[in-house]
Short mmCIF file of C-alpha atoms and ligand atoms in Angstrom, two decimals:
data_model
loop_
_atom_site.label_atom_id
_atom_site.label_comp_id
_atom_site.label_asym_id
_atom_site.label_seq_id
_atom_site.Cartn_x
_atom_site.Cartn_y
_atom_site.Cartn_z
CA MET A 1 51.90 222.29 -36.81
CA LEU A 2 51.99 218.06 -37.07
CA LEU A 3 49.74 215.62 -34.99
CA THR A 4 51.33 212.52 -33.12
CA SER A 5 49.72 209.09 -31.79
CA THR A 6 48.04 209.13 -28.78
CA ARG A 7 49.81 205.46 -28.57
CA ASP A 8 53.11 205.84 -30.14
CA THR A 9 54.93 209.10 -29.49
CA ASN A 10 57.26 209.01 -32.58
CA VAL A 11 54.04 209.10 -35.18
CA ALA A 12 54.24 212.94 -36.91
CA ILE A 13 51.26 212.94 -39.08
CA SER A 14 49.84 216.39 -40.92
CA PRO A 15 46.60 217.35 -39.81
CA LEU A 16 45.15 216.28 -43.46
CA ASP A 17 46.71 213.46 -43.16
CA ALA A 18 45.44 212.22 -40.29
CA VAL A 19 41.70 213.29 -41.07
CA LEU A 20 42.10 210.42 -44.27
CA SER A 21 43.76 207.87 -42.12
CA GLY A 22 41.35 207.92 -39.23
CA ILE A 23 43.26 206.65 -37.01
CA SER A 24 46.25 205.53 -37.11
CA ALA A 25 47.99 202.46 -37.62
CA GLU A 26 49.03 201.19 -33.55
CA GLY A 27 45.03 201.92 -33.07
CA GLY A 28 46.86 205.21 -31.66
CA LEU A 29 44.23 208.75 -32.24
CA PHE A 30 45.69 211.64 -33.90
CA VAL A 31 46.22 214.92 -30.98
CA PRO A 32 47.99 217.66 -30.70
CA THR A 33 51.84 217.98 -29.64
CA ASP A 34 50.70 221.76 -29.19
CA PHE A 35 47.56 223.68 -28.67
CA PRO A 36 47.49 226.65 -30.55
CA GLN A 37 46.46 229.99 -28.84
CA ILE A 38 43.79 231.93 -29.28
CA SER A 39 44.28 235.73 -27.01
CA ILE A 40 42.03 236.98 -25.36
CA GLU A 41 41.79 239.69 -27.60
CA GLU A 42 40.94 237.27 -30.56
CA VAL A 43 38.21 235.97 -28.00
CA ALA A 44 36.32 239.25 -27.58
CA GLU A 45 36.48 240.17 -31.08
CA PHE A 46 34.58 236.72 -31.94
CA ALA A 47 31.65 238.84 -30.00
CA ASN A 48 31.94 241.37 -33.37
CA SER A 49 32.21 237.96 -36.22
CA SER A 50 29.22 235.69 -37.46
CA TYR A 51 29.90 231.87 -36.40
CA GLU A 52 31.32 230.60 -40.68
CA ARG A 53 34.33 233.44 -38.90
CA ILE A 54 35.20 231.57 -36.31
CA CYS A 55 34.50 228.15 -38.15
CA SER A 56 37.05 229.32 -40.07
CA ALA A 57 39.26 231.49 -37.51
CA ILE A 58 39.11 227.67 -35.21
CA LEU A 59 39.82 225.50 -38.75
CA GLY A 60 42.86 228.05 -40.05
CA ARG A 61 44.85 227.27 -37.31
CA PHE A 62 44.56 223.06 -37.81
CA PHE A 63 44.29 223.25 -41.50
CA ASP A 64 46.50 225.05 -44.31
CA LEU A 65 43.25 225.85 -46.45
CA ASP A 66 40.99 227.86 -47.76
CA THR A 67 38.83 227.69 -44.49
CA ASP A 68 36.79 230.73 -45.28
CA GLU A 69 35.16 228.20 -48.35
CA ILE A 70 34.74 225.51 -45.84
CA ALA A 71 33.13 227.31 -42.82
CA LYS A 72 30.99 229.25 -45.47
CA LYS A 73 29.72 225.98 -47.15
CA ALA A 74 29.62 224.17 -43.71
CA CYS A 75 27.54 227.12 -42.79
CA SER A 76 24.76 227.19 -45.90
CA SER A 77 22.78 224.10 -45.12
CA PHE A 78 21.63 225.67 -41.90
CA THR A 79 18.72 227.09 -41.14
CA ASP A 80 18.77 229.56 -38.33
CA SER A 81 20.92 233.00 -39.29
CA GLU A 82 22.73 232.60 -36.07
CA VAL A 83 23.40 229.31 -37.49
CA THR A 84 24.29 227.90 -33.55
CA PRO A 85 22.17 230.28 -31.81
CA LEU A 86 22.66 230.87 -28.03
CA LYS A 87 19.48 231.32 -25.59
CA LYS A 88 18.97 231.51 -22.06
CA VAL A 89 16.22 229.26 -20.62
CA GLY A 90 15.27 229.33 -16.99
CA ASP A 91 19.11 229.89 -14.83
CA LEU A 92 20.12 228.34 -17.86
CA TYR A 93 22.05 229.15 -21.27
CA VAL A 94 21.31 226.80 -23.92
CA LEU A 95 23.09 226.43 -27.59
CA GLU A 96 21.24 225.14 -29.93
CA LEU A 97 23.67 222.65 -32.12
CA PHE A 98 20.12 221.07 -34.17
CA HIS A 99 18.96 223.53 -36.95
CA GLY A 100 21.65 221.89 -39.83
CA PRO A 101 20.90 218.87 -41.97
CA THR A 102 19.89 216.03 -39.91
CA LEU A 103 18.98 218.33 -36.38
CA ALA A 104 21.32 217.39 -34.44
CA PHE A 105 24.84 218.39 -33.75
CA LYS A 106 26.71 215.62 -35.70
CA ASP A 107 25.86 218.31 -39.33
CA LEU A 108 28.44 220.69 -37.14
CA ALA A 109 31.23 219.01 -37.66
CA LEU A 110 30.17 216.15 -40.23
CA GLN A 111 28.91 219.26 -42.74
CA VAL A 112 33.03 220.57 -41.91
CA LEU A 113 34.06 216.88 -42.28
CA PRO A 114 33.89 215.23 -45.60
CA GLN A 115 35.38 219.02 -47.06
CA LEU A 116 38.88 218.19 -45.18
CA MET A 117 38.81 214.30 -46.23
CA SER A 118 38.26 215.75 -50.26
CA ASN A 119 41.16 218.28 -50.12
CA ALA A 120 43.15 215.41 -48.72
CA LEU A 121 42.39 213.03 -51.80
CA LYS A 122 44.99 213.30 -54.02
CA GLU A 123 44.51 212.09 -57.42
CA ASN A 124 43.53 209.27 -58.45
CA SER A 125 42.97 207.95 -54.16
CA LYS A 126 39.30 206.43 -53.63
CA VAL A 127 38.42 205.96 -49.94
CA LEU A 128 35.57 204.29 -48.10
CA ILE A 129 34.55 205.61 -45.22
CA LEU A 130 32.93 203.63 -41.69
CA THR A 131 31.39 204.75 -39.53
CA ALA A 132 29.79 203.55 -36.43
CA THR A 133 26.42 205.38 -35.61
CA SER A 134 24.26 205.48 -31.91
CA GLY A 135 21.50 207.54 -34.21
CA ASP A 136 23.15 210.86 -35.35
CA THR A 137 26.67 210.07 -36.98
CA GLY A 138 25.19 208.01 -39.13
CA LYS A 139 22.98 210.43 -40.64
CA ALA A 140 24.79 213.28 -41.05
CA ALA A 141 27.82 210.96 -41.92
CA LEU A 142 25.70 210.96 -45.11
CA CYS A 143 24.32 213.78 -45.50
CA GLY A 144 27.83 215.63 -44.75
CA PHE A 145 29.49 213.55 -48.15
CA ALA A 146 26.32 213.40 -50.39
CA ASN A 147 27.74 216.98 -51.48
CA VAL A 148 31.37 216.84 -51.59
CA ARG A 149 32.92 217.94 -54.99
CA CYS A 150 34.62 214.67 -55.84
CA ARG A 151 31.77 212.45 -54.16
CA GLY A 152 32.92 209.70 -56.96
CA LYS A 153 36.10 208.77 -54.97
CA ILE A 154 33.92 208.35 -51.34
CA LYS A 155 32.13 205.28 -50.38
CA ILE A 156 30.68 205.35 -47.47
CA ALA A 157 28.95 202.67 -44.52
CA VAL A 158 28.05 202.78 -42.15
CA PHE A 159 26.74 200.64 -38.95
CA TYR A 160 23.73 200.97 -36.85
CA PRO A 161 21.88 199.38 -33.34
CA ASP A 162 19.86 197.11 -34.46
CA GLY A 163 17.20 198.33 -32.67
CA GLY A 164 19.29 200.87 -30.64
CA VAL A 165 18.39 204.51 -32.11
CA SER A 166 14.55 206.08 -32.34
CA ASP A 167 12.21 205.25 -35.48
CA PHE A 168 12.91 208.60 -36.83
CA GLN A 169 16.86 208.04 -36.87
CA LYS A 170 15.76 204.46 -38.81
CA LEU A 171 14.32 206.01 -40.92
CA GLN A 172 17.02 208.78 -42.25
CA MET A 173 19.16 206.40 -42.39
CA VAL A 174 17.55 204.18 -44.04
CA SER A 175 16.23 205.62 -47.01
CA GLN A 176 19.40 207.77 -47.25
CA GLN A 177 19.80 207.55 -51.57
CA GLY A 178 23.14 207.09 -53.85
CA GLU A 179 24.96 204.26 -55.51
CA ASN A 180 27.91 204.89 -53.10
CA VAL A 181 26.20 204.22 -50.08
CA GLU A 182 25.81 201.28 -47.28
CA VAL A 183 24.06 200.79 -44.07
CA ILE A 184 24.32 198.02 -42.14
CA ALA A 185 21.92 197.04 -38.96
CA VAL A 186 24.32 195.43 -36.27
CA LYS A 187 22.58 192.66 -33.44
CA GLY A 188 24.30 194.63 -30.59
CA ASN A 189 24.36 198.13 -29.75
CA PHE A 190 26.52 200.93 -30.41
CA ASP A 191 29.74 200.03 -28.72
CA ASP A 192 29.22 196.25 -30.49
CA ALA A 193 29.18 198.25 -33.77
CA GLN A 194 32.37 200.74 -32.59
CA THR A 195 34.73 197.88 -31.86
CA GLY A 196 34.01 196.27 -35.03
CA GLU A 197 34.43 199.61 -36.64
CA LYS A 198 38.18 199.30 -35.13
CA ASN A 199 38.90 195.41 -35.53
CA LEU A 200 38.01 196.29 -38.71
CA PHE A 201 40.77 199.00 -39.30
CA ALA A 202 42.72 195.93 -37.41
CA ASP A 203 41.81 193.67 -39.56
CA THR A 204 44.49 192.82 -42.49
CA ASP A 205 42.67 191.25 -44.57
CA PHE A 206 40.03 193.37 -44.71
CA GLY A 207 42.56 195.92 -45.45
CA LYS A 208 43.66 193.81 -48.22
CA THR A 209 40.84 193.54 -50.11
CA VAL A 210 39.72 196.79 -49.63
CA ARG A 211 43.37 198.57 -51.43
CA ASP A 212 42.13 195.88 -54.09
CA ALA A 213 39.33 197.94 -54.42
CA GLY A 214 41.70 201.15 -55.16
CA PHE A 215 40.23 202.51 -51.41
CA SER A 216 42.66 203.60 -48.76
CA LEU A 217 40.74 203.39 -44.70
CA SER A 218 39.74 206.52 -43.05
CA SER A 219 36.43 207.05 -40.27
CA ALA A 220 33.84 209.49 -39.87
CA ASN A 221 33.47 209.07 -35.80
CA SER A 222 34.98 211.69 -33.68
CA ILE A 223 37.68 209.10 -32.98
CA ASN A 224 38.69 211.07 -36.71
CA ILE A 225 40.66 214.77 -35.46
CA GLY A 226 38.43 216.10 -38.16
CA ARG A 227 35.60 215.78 -35.93
CA LEU A 228 36.68 217.76 -33.38
CA VAL A 229 38.53 220.52 -34.62
CA PRO A 230 34.90 221.82 -35.56
CA GLN A 231 33.40 221.27 -32.31
CA ILE A 232 35.95 223.54 -30.97
CA ALA A 233 34.55 226.34 -33.23
CA TYR A 234 30.65 226.56 -31.20
CA TYR A 235 32.64 226.65 -27.62
CA PHE A 236 34.12 230.49 -28.55
CA PHE A 237 30.70 231.42 -30.15
CA ALA A 238 29.00 230.86 -27.12
CA TYR A 239 31.67 232.75 -25.37
CA SER A 240 31.49 235.16 -27.82
CA ARG A 241 27.96 236.02 -27.81
CA LEU A 242 27.94 235.81 -23.89
CA ILE A 243 30.06 239.16 -24.05
CA LYS A 244 28.04 240.26 -26.61
CA ASP A 245 24.75 239.94 -25.03
CA GLY A 246 25.80 241.26 -21.58
CA ALA A 247 26.41 238.52 -19.44
CA ILE A 248 30.05 238.45 -18.97
CA THR A 249 33.50 240.16 -20.00
CA ALA A 250 36.02 238.63 -21.89
CA GLY A 251 37.94 236.44 -19.98
CA ASP A 252 35.42 236.06 -17.22
CA ALA A 253 35.82 232.28 -16.15
CA VAL A 254 32.23 230.13 -17.37
CA ASP A 255 31.21 226.23 -17.19
CA PHE A 256 29.91 224.32 -19.63
CA THR A 257 27.08 221.49 -19.70
CA VAL A 258 27.83 218.49 -22.34
CA PRO A 259 25.24 215.88 -23.05
CA THR A 260 28.08 212.86 -23.71
CA GLY A 261 28.35 209.02 -25.53
CA ASN A 262 31.65 208.63 -26.50
CA PHE A 263 32.81 211.62 -24.94
CA GLY A 264 33.75 213.55 -28.12
CA ASN A 265 32.18 217.22 -28.08
CA ILE A 266 33.25 217.36 -23.86
CA LEU A 267 36.68 217.01 -25.52
CA ALA A 268 36.43 219.99 -28.11
CA ALA A 269 34.89 221.66 -25.79
CA TYR A 270 38.93 220.33 -23.30
CA TYR A 271 40.94 221.73 -26.44
CA ALA A 272 38.97 225.05 -26.09
CA LYS A 273 39.95 225.31 -22.48
CA ARG A 274 43.33 224.46 -24.12
CA MET A 275 43.41 227.23 -26.73
CA GLY A 276 42.61 229.69 -24.29
CA LEU A 277 39.15 230.40 -24.49
CA PRO A 278 38.13 230.66 -20.92
CA ILE A 279 36.54 227.76 -18.75
CA GLU A 280 36.13 227.16 -15.19
CA LYS A 281 34.51 223.54 -15.42
CA LEU A 282 33.55 220.96 -17.71
CA ILE A 283 30.11 219.13 -16.88
CA CYS A 284 29.78 215.60 -17.96
CA ALA A 285 26.26 214.92 -17.79
CA SER A 286 25.90 211.04 -18.61
CA ASN A 287 22.54 209.22 -18.74
CA ALA A 288 21.50 205.94 -16.73
CA ASN A 289 25.02 204.27 -19.34
CA ASN A 290 26.94 206.23 -16.11
CA VAL A 291 30.21 205.02 -16.82
CA LEU A 292 32.20 208.35 -17.43
CA THR A 293 30.48 209.91 -13.88
CA ASP A 294 31.63 207.30 -11.96
CA PHE A 295 35.15 207.13 -13.61
CA LEU A 296 35.14 211.24 -13.07
CA THR A 297 34.70 210.92 -10.11
CA THR A 298 36.35 207.72 -8.11
CA GLY A 299 39.19 207.48 -11.59
CA VAL A 300 38.48 203.67 -12.25
CA TYR A 301 36.43 203.28 -16.15
CA CYS A 302 34.85 200.87 -15.66
CA SER A 303 33.16 199.56 -18.51
CA SER A 304 31.22 195.60 -17.10
CA ARG A 305 28.63 196.97 -16.46
CA ASP A 306 24.95 196.30 -17.70
CA PHE A 307 23.87 198.29 -21.18
CA HIS A 308 20.83 200.69 -21.38
CA LEU A 309 18.16 200.84 -23.95
CA THR A 310 16.93 204.74 -22.37
CA MET A 311 15.82 207.98 -24.50
CA SER A 312 18.27 209.30 -24.94
CA PRO A 313 20.22 206.55 -27.40
CA SER A 314 23.53 209.17 -28.60
CA MET A 315 24.86 208.45 -25.26
CA ASP A 316 24.26 204.93 -25.50
CA ILE A 317 27.83 204.32 -24.57
CA LEU A 318 30.24 202.28 -22.31
CA ILE A 319 33.57 202.80 -24.46
CA SER A 320 34.49 206.17 -24.97
CA SER A 321 36.86 206.16 -27.25
CA ASN A 322 37.88 210.19 -27.02
CA LEU A 323 38.59 209.73 -23.21
CA GLU A 324 42.11 208.26 -24.73
CA ARG A 325 42.66 211.39 -26.18
CA LEU A 326 42.01 213.44 -21.95
CA ILE A 327 44.31 210.34 -20.97
CA PHE A 328 46.70 211.74 -23.04
CA GLU A 329 47.18 215.22 -22.25
CA LEU A 330 46.45 214.25 -18.37
CA TYR A 331 48.88 211.69 -18.13
CA GLY A 332 51.38 214.55 -19.33
CA GLN A 333 51.25 212.89 -23.35
CA ASN A 334 52.71 210.23 -22.63
CA SER A 335 52.57 207.73 -24.76
CA GLU A 336 53.40 204.70 -22.31
CA LYS A 337 50.94 204.51 -19.82
CA VAL A 338 47.94 205.25 -22.88
CA VAL A 339 49.48 201.93 -24.47
CA GLU A 340 48.93 200.03 -20.66
CA LEU A 341 45.82 201.83 -19.53
CA MET A 342 43.87 201.10 -23.04
CA HIS A 343 45.39 197.38 -23.05
CA ASP A 344 43.15 196.82 -19.75
CA LEU A 345 40.28 198.43 -20.60
CA LYS A 346 40.66 195.64 -23.71
CA THR A 347 41.79 192.45 -21.46
CA LYS A 348 40.14 192.97 -18.31
CA LYS A 349 37.36 195.65 -19.24
CA ARG A 350 38.96 197.90 -16.43
CA PHE A 351 41.51 200.86 -15.68
CA GLU A 352 42.03 202.83 -12.41
CA VAL A 353 44.15 206.47 -12.84
CA GLY A 354 45.89 207.27 -10.45
CA GLU A 355 45.28 210.23 -7.85
CA THR A 356 47.77 212.53 -9.45
CA ILE A 357 44.81 211.98 -12.16
CA ARG A 358 42.07 212.33 -10.32
CA GLU A 359 43.05 215.89 -8.64
CA LYS A 360 43.21 216.99 -12.25
CA LEU A 361 40.23 215.26 -13.23
CA THR A 362 38.41 217.04 -9.96
CA GLU A 363 40.03 220.27 -11.04
CA LEU A 364 38.82 220.26 -14.30
CA PHE A 365 34.85 218.52 -14.46
CA CYS A 366 32.04 218.08 -12.90
CA ALA A 367 29.69 214.67 -13.68
CA GLY A 368 26.05 213.71 -12.85
CA PHE A 369 23.80 211.51 -15.00
CA LEU A 370 19.65 211.31 -14.53
CA ASP A 371 17.83 208.34 -15.81
CA ASP A 372 14.72 208.59 -17.91
CA THR A 373 12.14 209.23 -15.12
CA GLU A 374 14.34 212.35 -14.79
CA THR A 375 15.19 212.99 -17.70
CA LYS A 376 11.18 212.96 -17.99
CA ALA A 377 10.81 215.27 -15.03
CA VAL A 378 13.13 218.51 -16.25
CA ILE A 379 11.91 218.24 -20.35
CA ALA A 380 8.28 218.20 -17.62
CA GLU A 381 9.77 221.27 -15.50
CA VAL A 382 11.68 223.41 -17.74
CA PHE A 383 8.60 223.45 -20.17
CA THR A 384 6.27 224.17 -17.49
CA LYS A 385 8.28 226.89 -16.31
CA THR A 386 9.67 228.51 -19.02
CA GLY A 387 7.66 227.04 -22.56
CA TYR A 388 11.19 225.43 -23.67
CA VAL A 389 10.65 221.72 -24.83
CA LEU A 390 14.52 220.48 -24.48
CA ASP A 391 14.52 216.54 -26.45
CA PRO A 392 15.70 213.75 -23.94
CA HIS A 393 19.83 214.42 -24.77
CA SER A 394 19.43 218.76 -23.82
CA ALA A 395 17.67 217.55 -20.72
CA VAL A 396 20.29 215.35 -19.45
CA ALA A 397 22.94 217.82 -19.59
CA TYR A 398 19.86 220.23 -18.54
CA GLY A 399 18.84 218.15 -15.45
CA VAL A 400 22.88 217.89 -14.45
CA GLY A 401 23.52 221.60 -15.47
CA GLU A 402 21.21 222.64 -12.37
CA LEU A 403 22.42 220.07 -10.15
CA ASN A 404 26.43 221.18 -10.56
CA LYS A 405 25.09 225.19 -11.15
CA SER A 406 27.74 227.55 -9.86
CA ASP A 407 27.74 231.50 -9.52
CA ARG A 408 29.89 231.14 -13.41
CA VAL A 409 27.46 231.41 -15.98
CA ASN A 410 26.55 227.64 -17.43
CA VAL A 411 25.88 226.99 -21.39
CA VAL A 412 24.34 223.97 -21.50
CA ILE A 413 25.01 221.98 -24.98
CA SER A 414 21.86 221.23 -26.53
CA THR A 415 22.29 218.64 -28.79
CA ALA A 416 19.91 217.94 -30.94
CA SER A 417 16.06 218.86 -32.03
CA PRO A 418 13.37 217.90 -30.15
CA TYR A 419 11.19 216.72 -33.30
CA LYS A 420 14.84 214.09 -33.65
CA PHE A 421 12.39 212.02 -30.44
CA ALA A 422 9.07 214.22 -30.77
CA ALA A 423 6.99 211.15 -29.11
CA ASP A 424 9.48 210.25 -26.07
CA VAL A 425 9.72 214.30 -25.83
CA LEU A 426 5.45 214.37 -26.20
CA CYS A 427 5.26 211.16 -22.59
CA ALA A 428 6.88 213.90 -20.83
CA LEU A 429 5.37 216.77 -21.27
CA GLY A 430 2.25 214.50 -20.44
CA LYS A 431 0.31 213.71 -24.31
CA MET A 432 0.28 210.51 -25.73
CA PRO A 433 1.73 209.96 -29.03
CA THR A 434 0.57 208.73 -31.58
CA GLY A 435 2.22 205.64 -32.84
CA ASN A 436 3.12 207.97 -35.95
CA VAL A 437 6.42 210.01 -35.86
CA PHE A 438 4.93 213.35 -38.37
CA ALA A 439 1.38 213.56 -36.20
CA ASP A 440 4.08 213.36 -32.80
CA CYS A 441 6.00 215.97 -35.00
CA GLU A 442 3.11 218.24 -36.27
CA MET A 443 1.41 217.82 -32.17
CA LEU A 444 4.95 218.78 -31.12
CA SER A 445 5.03 222.07 -32.80
CA GLU A 446 1.46 222.64 -31.89
CA ILE A 447 2.26 222.43 -27.93
CA SER A 448 6.26 224.23 -28.50
CA LYS A 449 4.86 226.85 -31.32
CA THR A 450 8.05 226.48 -32.43
CA PRO A 451 7.86 225.51 -36.27
CA VAL A 452 8.05 221.86 -37.33
CA PRO A 453 11.67 222.43 -39.40
CA LYS A 454 11.17 221.14 -42.63
CA ALA A 455 14.23 217.98 -42.83
CA VAL A 456 10.88 216.38 -40.53
CA SER A 457 9.07 217.06 -43.74
CA GLU A 458 11.37 215.47 -46.45
CA LEU A 459 11.41 211.89 -44.89
CA LYS A 460 8.03 212.19 -45.74
CA ASN A 461 8.49 209.98 -48.87
CA ALA A 462 11.05 207.94 -48.41
CA THR A 463 11.41 204.89 -49.53
CA VAL A 464 13.68 202.39 -46.98
CA LEU A 465 16.92 201.04 -49.69
CA HIS A 466 18.32 199.36 -46.95
CA ASP A 467 16.93 196.94 -45.43
CA THR A 468 20.40 195.12 -43.91
CA VAL A 469 20.90 193.00 -41.30
CA CYS A 470 24.01 191.45 -39.49
CA GLU A 471 25.92 189.66 -36.58
CA ILE A 472 28.15 191.01 -34.34
CA SER A 473 30.71 188.64 -35.79
CA GLU A 474 29.64 188.76 -39.49
CA MET A 475 30.31 193.00 -40.10
CA LYS A 476 32.53 191.87 -42.24
CA ALA A 477 30.67 189.96 -44.46
CA ALA A 478 28.06 192.07 -45.42
CA LEU A 479 30.72 194.84 -46.54
CA LEU A 480 32.22 192.70 -48.59
CA PRO A 481 30.31 193.26 -51.02
CA PHE A 482 29.57 196.97 -51.11
CA VAL A 483 34.16 197.25 -51.04
CA ARG A 484 33.67 194.77 -54.74
C1 PLP B 1 26.34 212.02 -30.18
C2 PLP B 1 24.98 212.45 -29.56
C3 PLP B 1 25.63 212.63 -28.65
C4 PLP B 1 27.58 212.67 -27.31
O1 PLP B 1 28.75 212.84 -27.81
P1 PLP B 1 29.65 212.55 -27.42
O2 PLP B 1 30.26 213.69 -28.45
O3 PLP B 1 29.95 211.27 -28.54
O4 PLP B 1 29.69 212.56 -26.11
C5 PLP B 1 25.05 213.46 -27.51
N1 PLP B 1 23.76 214.08 -27.99
C6 PLP B 1 23.42 214.08 -29.11
C7 PLP B 1 22.03 214.21 -29.44
C8 PLP B 1 24.12 213.01 -29.97
O5 PLP B 1 24.05 212.97 -31.17
#
């Protein structure tokens, strides 16, 4: 299989090389031209397979590697025997993606991506990974790259928005050990950090410094195709469990509701659909940063608007990078059209799609958003009705999922553990947080009758190892000592 670029369809690159490059030279994102197909018979058989087997099957459609071993290693770091258990909560199903080492769904991809990268690295080559994070990617990437085979050949730098992540998320990142690791706070929001990262990729001076130091550049963000492919697996897994539980029979259409920021997770669902999974509607859930709700309902994408810091910080994003991949598909893989629209976005902070594309969007997607007050109400309501505690991101999805419920089965994607946002969750449940992350987690454990995850207690003795803070314009300067 070969991939191409959203901004130049003359590009043809192997999936492993694409993982290593991160982003295409002209700024486009790597995408498949044909989607490998999974037959409904195979989907039906998945009902008897483990997550590991399904993950290997999906990876194997894209990568010519020993995917059994990769999937096995990735799954071994998850604490639930199902890896991503599917639960019935009220009228909806909830797919829990937070049983990995960092308690957020990013682990599902970032326990795989480093393994793909270490396979892609040729002898004598070294790679520098740049990562912008809205809170969860940073730690998941640091964690994923900490235990790959050739970690001596990999350096990783993470940029997070100063003041824009939860206390827990920050502590997870700044306590990361290892000499091949750098963590930098940027005085801006996630979009600033991600744009800064993309600018570093395009900066020829910086590129030369990196090459002179013996490294090539790559990214652990979901602009990297190696992040998206592993995420396709859990949509097939969720479907397989619905069959197993008798909620559907193979072939029945279902809906998924996805809490969305950079559009990576929901794009993986779209890719699953293109590969043959019977998905009817993809329901895109946003917080007060509702740029995607507007786009999917009006066809106008406008990033020039107020930015809100919310209680679901991993979705505080106004420039959703992976939307570019969807646009590429909806325009029939027309890279010229993508170049034009992305140019509009960069220069006018806005682009608009035509009527035919708008129709396609409404056929594929529903969209909605919840502000923080509504999100808290959902957390409280679901707890009162069912005893189940949602984290704020998953609560946004649950609420939007309820609003868009059809007579089909609806699976809400739960992206983070409530323990990661214990203080906000306690507030939503009418309790007073203590001001201490760990005491809050104990309190939450009593209320939710679930054990405090190991990843929480491990942080108790953590020391702060990274305290660099830089201006948006200084990201390059802040990174140079680490590169050299
Ligand atoms: C990253 C993240 C999201 C958003 O996912 P995208 O792939 O960026 O759309 C939602 N919830 C949580 C908890 C996350 O960490």
